Every structure is written in C-alpha cells, then in structure tokens.
Amino acid sequence: MRLSIPMNPEDRDTLLELLSHVFESNDDIDGLVYLDIQKIFYHLRERLDDENSVKQLLPYYWYIDGIVSDTVQETVNQGLDTGVLRSEPTAGTGTGEWYEPGQEEVTSAEEVDENDIAIAKREIILTIEEDYDVFRSHEDKIQDVYNEAPYDFQRYFKLNILFAIEQFSGERPLYLGTDNLASEISNAEAYLPLDSEFDEFNTLFSRYVNTAKRYLSAVGEHNRILADRFKQLSDGVWRLYCQQLRLLEHDPYYDSKREEWEDEYQRTRQFVANDLVEFRQAIHDEFEETNETNRVSEESSWGKIAAKYLDDQISD
C-alpha cells in the first residue's frame, strides 16, 4: 500500500471511522481538541504492527506544535467538510478548536483490510485507557509533548522561555523578573543540539541570546517598550529551529517535501537574521540616551566594527 500526498479520500475515511469509534465507545468524551486527535493517532500508530495498513496512514514529523501528521489534519478537514465532524472555538486560551461528532455518518472504507481496521479500533480504545488521558489539563498535555521531544532544547526553550516572553509581551506579571528571564535565555545555549545540521541555527541563536540580554538589561518589569517586537523575534527563532528539526525528524512519507521545507527554512533564516539586526537597531534608537554611559556607542570606531562584523556574519 502506497500512501499518496495528499492522501486519497478513502484513506481519510478510514481514519474518520476510527475517530468516530472513539466518540461512540466512550460516553464521557463529548469532544476533543486538535492536540488530542493528533496525539491519539500518534499513540495508536505506536501500538500497531508495521504490517497493519492503518499504521501506514499515519506518518508523523516534529514541528512547532510537537509531533504531528498531515494525514490526520487532512482527515479532520474532510470530517468537517462532510459533516462527520463539527467544530467550535474552545473556552480556554491556546487550545484551538473543539471537535465533536457531526450529523453525518462516516463512510466505511473498502480499500483497507477489515481485520486491520478491527485491530486498530481495539487499539485506539486502549490508547485512551492506557496511553493518553484526554481529560488532563492542556498544560499537562503540552508538557507531555515536549517530554517526548528528540532534543532537550525544545522543552527548555518552549516551556521555560517562550511562555515567559508571552507573559511579558502581554503585560502580565513576570514572576521571575527580567533578570531571571535573561538568565534563562542564556542557559538555553547549554541545551542546543550538538548535531552538525544545527550549527547554522546555533550560531544565529547565540546572537539572539546576546541581543535578548542587551534588551532585557535596558527594560524593566514595568517598562515593556518593544515587548511585542521581542516576542516576534523570539517566535521567529523558535520557528527556525522547528523548521530545521522537521528536516531531520520526519517519516519517509515526507521525503518528497524536503526541498520545499529546505526553501522555507532558508527564507525563515534570512527573516530572523534581518529581524535580529533591526531589533538591535531598535534597541539602540530607543535606549541610546538612557544607556549611553553603560555601553559602547555604535557610532564609535569599535561600535562600528562590532556592528559590521555581526551584520556580515548574519548575512553569510
């Protein structure tokens, strides 16, 4: 069985049949968020034998929101288009859409072995009973996603740093203060992947660390000038890392997308490099009067040399 990109409607019907089985088999499950659906199918895949044709419908890769599958996303979209599923916004922040059974019945797939589907139905119920608790808090689910990450950097940067920067830019209390946030960002360098494929990212990240420390030393808990720009830069750094990760951590099904993904990575790399230069200039413009005595001026000979060196390195 060869899975196409995108997968055909019959294959999506197979996964929709399994998803409907989850709702039908557990009266306590009224609906699921998107993270739940992705994770349930991921754990199902891990339970199935390699020979099971359902497993072949579930290729995954690591990306911004953890380990995800395009075929699961296509399945959810088809469920919405055909009325097998319906969705509505969730009450909680950051949890995405809430998916419930729709009015239409799913069409049973004829191309997939009936015995394979029967096994998958049994295993998907065991997945919910033993592997994945859909009733846990969203925060705990996110924690679990990154506990399984292939690199410690993912867990540290996503949970320790990006969350704090979101609090900071949203003008919510930053409980540990800007000094501790700067320290956390500095510590992240110790978690950078050692694989040579990340050398380019690691170099750029070190410049991000220096820029972030400079910015956080200039602002305070109650002076959050440029906070949104700082969040934009940090989100870009995270996206760049995840795009490199995707190139390395994906099932063979996605090999045909490598060139597209590589191009996307290079575009993001250039964007982040430019954003670093622009943000450094914004820091200079915003704080030059108050911080002039505490730093080397970029108009001085040494300042011009240092700035030019950084710009040249980033643009390489």
mmCIF file of N, CA, C and O in Angstrom, residues 86-126:
data_model
loop_
_atom_site.group_PDB
_atom_site.id
_atom_site.type_symbol
_atom_site.label_atom_id
_atom_site.label_comp_id
_atom_site.label_asym_id
_atom_site.label_seq_id
_atom_site.Cartn_x
_atom_site.Cartn_y
_atom_site.Cartn_z
ATOM 1 N N ARG A 86 -17.992 18.444 13.546
ATOM 2 C CA ARG A 86 -18.255 19.874 13.601
ATOM 3 C C ARG A 86 -17.324 20.471 14.651
ATOM 4 O O ARG A 86 -16.845 19.766 15.547
ATOM 5 N N SER A 87 -17.069 21.762 14.531
ATOM 6 C CA SER A 87 -16.103 22.392 15.430
ATOM 7 C C SER A 87 -16.637 23.703 15.947
ATOM 8 O O SER A 87 -17.520 24.320 15.358
ATOM 9 N N GLU A 88 -16.065 24.121 17.064
ATOM 10 C CA GLU A 88 -16.352 25.426 17.642
ATOM 11 C C GLU A 88 -15.149 25.851 18.469
ATOM 12 O O GLU A 88 -14.366 25.000 18.906
ATOM 13 N N PRO A 89 -14.968 27.157 18.659
ATOM 14 C CA PRO A 89 -13.810 27.621 19.451
ATOM 15 C C PRO A 89 -13.899 27.110 20.884
ATOM 16 O O PRO A 89 -14.990 26.936 21.439
ATOM 17 N N THR A 90 -12.751 26.850 21.461
ATOM 18 C CA THR A 90 -12.711 26.425 22.857
ATOM 19 C C THR A 90 -12.747 27.630 23.782
ATOM 20 O O THR A 90 -12.392 28.740 23.394
ATOM 21 N N ALA A 91 -13.166 27.383 25.014
ATOM 22 C CA ALA A 91 -13.212 28.459 26.008
ATOM 23 C C ALA A 91 -11.811 28.816 26.490
ATOM 24 O O ALA A 91 -11.512 29.964 26.781
ATOM 25 N N GLY A 92 -10.923 27.818 26.577
ATOM 26 C CA GLY A 92 -9.570 28.060 27.065
ATOM 27 C C GLY A 92 -8.702 28.708 26.007
ATOM 28 O O GLY A 92 -8.923 28.537 24.809
ATOM 29 N N THR A 93 -7.713 29.464 26.450
ATOM 30 C CA THR A 93 -6.792 30.107 25.512
ATOM 31 C C THR A 93 -5.726 29.122 25.069
ATOM 32 O O THR A 93 -5.234 28.310 25.850
ATOM 33 N N GLY A 94 -5.399 29.190 23.785
ATOM 34 C CA GLY A 94 -4.293 28.397 23.269
ATOM 35 C C GLY A 94 -4.606 26.944 23.003
ATOM 36 O O GLY A 94 -3.710 26.178 22.660
ATOM 37 N N THR A 95 -5.869 26.532 23.147
ATOM 38 C CA THR A 95 -6.197 25.121 22.956
ATOM 39 C C THR A 95 -6.804 24.846 21.590
ATOM 40 O O THR A 95 -7.015 23.702 21.228
ATOM 41 N N GLY A 96 -7.098 25.881 20.818
ATOM 42 C CA GLY A 96 -7.600 25.684 19.463
ATOM 43 C C GLY A 96 -9.076 25.332 19.412
ATOM 44 O O GLY A 96 -9.844 25.640 20.315
ATOM 45 N N GLU A 97 -9.447 24.650 18.316
ATOM 46 C CA GLU A 97 -10.845 24.296 18.091
ATOM 47 C C GLU A 97 -11.239 23.064 18.903
ATOM 48 O O GLU A 97 -10.417 22.230 19.257
ATOM 49 N N TRP A 98 -12.541 22.977 19.168
ATOM 50 C CA TRP A 98 -13.145 21.831 19.848
ATOM 51 C C TRP A 98 -13.922 21.048 18.802
ATOM 52 O O TRP A 98 -14.796 21.583 18.126
ATOM 53 N N TYR A 99 -13.610 19.758 18.639
ATOM 54 C CA TYR A 99 -14.227 18.927 17.604
ATOM 55 C C TYR A 99 -15.185 17.922 18.229
ATOM 56 O O TYR A 99 -14.831 17.207 19.175
ATOM 57 N N GLU A 100 -16.393 17.865 17.663
ATOM 58 C CA GLU A 100 -17.436 16.960 18.132
ATOM 59 C C GLU A 100 -17.992 16.166 16.950
ATOM 60 O O GLU A 100 -17.826 16.572 15.789
ATOM 61 N N PRO A 101 -18.704 15.050 17.219
ATOM 62 C CA PRO A 101 -19.354 14.330 16.120
ATOM 63 C C PRO A 101 -20.400 15.212 15.444
ATOM 64 O O PRO A 101 -21.138 15.937 16.102
ATOM 65 N N GLY A 102 -20.432 15.157 14.114
ATOM 66 C CA GLY A 102 -21.430 15.909 13.368
ATOM 67 C C GLY A 102 -22.684 15.097 13.124
ATOM 68 O O GLY A 102 -22.897 14.044 13.731
ATOM 69 N N GLN A 103 -23.500 15.578 12.196
ATOM 70 C CA GLN A 103 -24.774 14.921 11.910
ATOM 71 C C GLN A 103 -24.630 13.759 10.929
ATOM 72 O O GLN A 103 -25.472 12.863 10.897
ATOM 73 N N GLU A 104 -23.570 13.750 10.134
ATOM 74 C CA GLU A 104 -23.420 12.739 9.093
ATOM 75 C C GLU A 104 -22.642 11.521 9.590
ATOM 76 O O GLU A 104 -21.784 11.634 10.469
ATOM 77 N N GLU A 105 -22.976 10.373 9.008
ATOM 78 C CA GLU A 105 -22.267 9.136 9.324
ATOM 79 C C GLU A 105 -21.029 9.019 8.432
ATOM 80 O O GLU A 105 -21.044 9.445 7.274
ATOM 81 N N VAL A 106 -19.981 8.444 8.985
ATOM 82 C CA VAL A 106 -18.770 8.251 8.204
ATOM 83 C C VAL A 106 -18.967 7.098 7.235
ATOM 84 O O VAL A 106 -19.677 6.119 7.523
ATOM 85 N N THR A 107 -18.355 7.194 6.067
ATOM 86 C CA THR A 107 -18.398 6.130 5.069
ATOM 87 C C THR A 107 -17.302 5.118 5.365
ATOM 88 O O THR A 107 -16.129 5.479 5.488
ATOM 89 N N SER A 108 -17.676 3.856 5.503
ATOM 90 C CA SER A 108 -16.678 2.818 5.786
ATOM 91 C C SER A 108 -15.777 2.623 4.573
ATOM 92 O O SER A 108 -16.258 2.534 3.434
ATOM 93 N N ALA A 109 -14.489 2.580 4.840
ATOM 94 C CA ALA A 109 -13.525 2.410 3.752
ATOM 95 C C ALA A 109 -13.498 0.959 3.294
ATOM 96 O O ALA A 109 -13.568 0.035 4.099
ATOM 97 N N GLU A 110 -13.395 0.773 1.982
ATOM 98 C CA GLU A 110 -13.393 -0.578 1.434
ATOM 99 C C GLU A 110 -11.999 -1.052 1.053
ATOM 100 O O GLU A 110 -11.768 -2.241 0.883
ATOM 101 N N GLU A 111 -11.058 -0.108 0.914
ATOM 102 C CA GLU A 111 -9.741 -0.491 0.428
ATOM 103 C C GLU A 111 -8.822 -1.004 1.530
ATOM 104 O O GLU A 111 -7.809 -1.633 1.245
ATOM 105 N N VAL A 112 -9.149 -0.728 2.783
ATOM 106 C CA VAL A 112 -8.300 -1.149 3.898
ATOM 107 C C VAL A 112 -8.818 -2.472 4.454
ATOM 108 O O VAL A 112 -10.032 -2.676 4.593
ATOM 109 N N ASP A 113 -7.904 -3.354 4.779
ATOM 110 C CA ASP A 113 -8.251 -4.672 5.302
ATOM 111 C C ASP A 113 -9.142 -4.557 6.542
ATOM 112 O O ASP A 113 -8.824 -3.823 7.473
ATOM 113 N N GLU A 114 -10.269 -5.269 6.531
ATOM 114 C CA GLU A 114 -11.224 -5.192 7.637
ATOM 115 C C GLU A 114 -10.606 -5.636 8.952
ATOM 116 O O GLU A 114 -10.913 -5.079 10.016
ATOM 117 N N ASN A 115 -9.759 -6.632 8.899
ATOM 118 C CA ASN A 115 -9.116 -7.106 10.125
ATOM 119 C C ASN A 115 -8.180 -6.042 10.698
ATOM 120 O O ASN A 115 -8.102 -5.854 11.916
ATOM 121 N N ASP A 116 -7.475 -5.329 9.818
ATOM 122 C CA ASP A 116 -6.600 -4.242 10.270
ATOM 123 C C ASP A 116 -7.408 -3.148 10.958
ATOM 124 O O ASP A 116 -6.983 -2.586 11.979
ATOM 125 N N ILE A 117 -8.577 -2.813 10.391
ATOM 126 C CA ILE A 117 -9.419 -1.785 11.000
ATOM 127 C C ILE A 117 -9.946 -2.261 12.351
ATOM 128 O O ILE A 117 -9.981 -1.497 13.324
ATOM 129 N N ALA A 118 -10.334 -3.537 12.435
ATOM 130 C CA ALA A 118 -10.841 -4.078 13.702
ATOM 131 C C ALA A 118 -9.761 -4.013 14.780
ATOM 132 O O ALA A 118 -10.038 -3.650 15.935
ATOM 133 N N ILE A 119 -8.534 -4.360 14.411
ATOM 134 C CA ILE A 119 -7.423 -4.282 15.367
ATOM 135 C C ILE A 119 -7.191 -2.835 15.784
ATOM 136 O O ILE A 119 -6.997 -2.533 16.962
ATOM 137 N N ALA A 120 -7.220 -1.932 14.809
ATOM 138 C CA ALA A 120 -6.993 -0.514 15.104
ATOM 139 C C ALA A 120 -8.082 0.038 16.018
ATOM 140 O O ALA A 120 -7.794 0.861 16.906
ATOM 141 N N LYS A 121 -9.323 -0.390 15.832
ATOM 142 C CA LYS A 121 -10.401 0.066 16.712
ATOM 143 C C LYS A 121 -10.168 -0.393 18.149
ATOM 144 O O LYS A 121 -10.404 0.367 19.097
ATOM 145 N N ARG A 122 -9.726 -1.608 18.297
ATOM 146 C CA ARG A 122 -9.432 -2.101 19.644
ATOM 147 C C ARG A 122 -8.271 -1.336 20.262
ATOM 148 O O ARG A 122 -8.324 -0.940 21.437
ATOM 149 N N GLU A 123 -7.243 -1.098 19.472
ATOM 150 C CA GLU A 123 -6.057 -0.434 19.998
ATOM 151 C C GLU A 123 -6.293 1.051 20.288
ATOM 152 O O GLU A 123 -5.692 1.599 21.211
ATOM 153 N N ILE A 124 -7.168 1.689 19.531
ATOM 154 C CA ILE A 124 -7.385 3.110 19.772
ATOM 155 C C ILE A 124 -8.131 3.327 21.086
ATOM 156 O O ILE A 124 -7.932 4.331 21.776
ATOM 157 N N ILE A 125 -8.963 2.372 21.464
ATOM 158 C CA ILE A 125 -9.625 2.452 22.783
ATOM 159 C C ILE A 125 -8.601 2.221 23.892
ATOM 160 O O ILE A 125 -8.605 2.919 24.921
ATOM 161 N N LEU A 126 -7.700 1.271 23.691
ATOM 162 C CA LEU A 126 -6.645 1.040 24.678
ATOM 163 C C LEU A 126 -5.715 2.250 24.767
ATOM 164 O O LEU A 126 -5.177 2.543 25.843
#
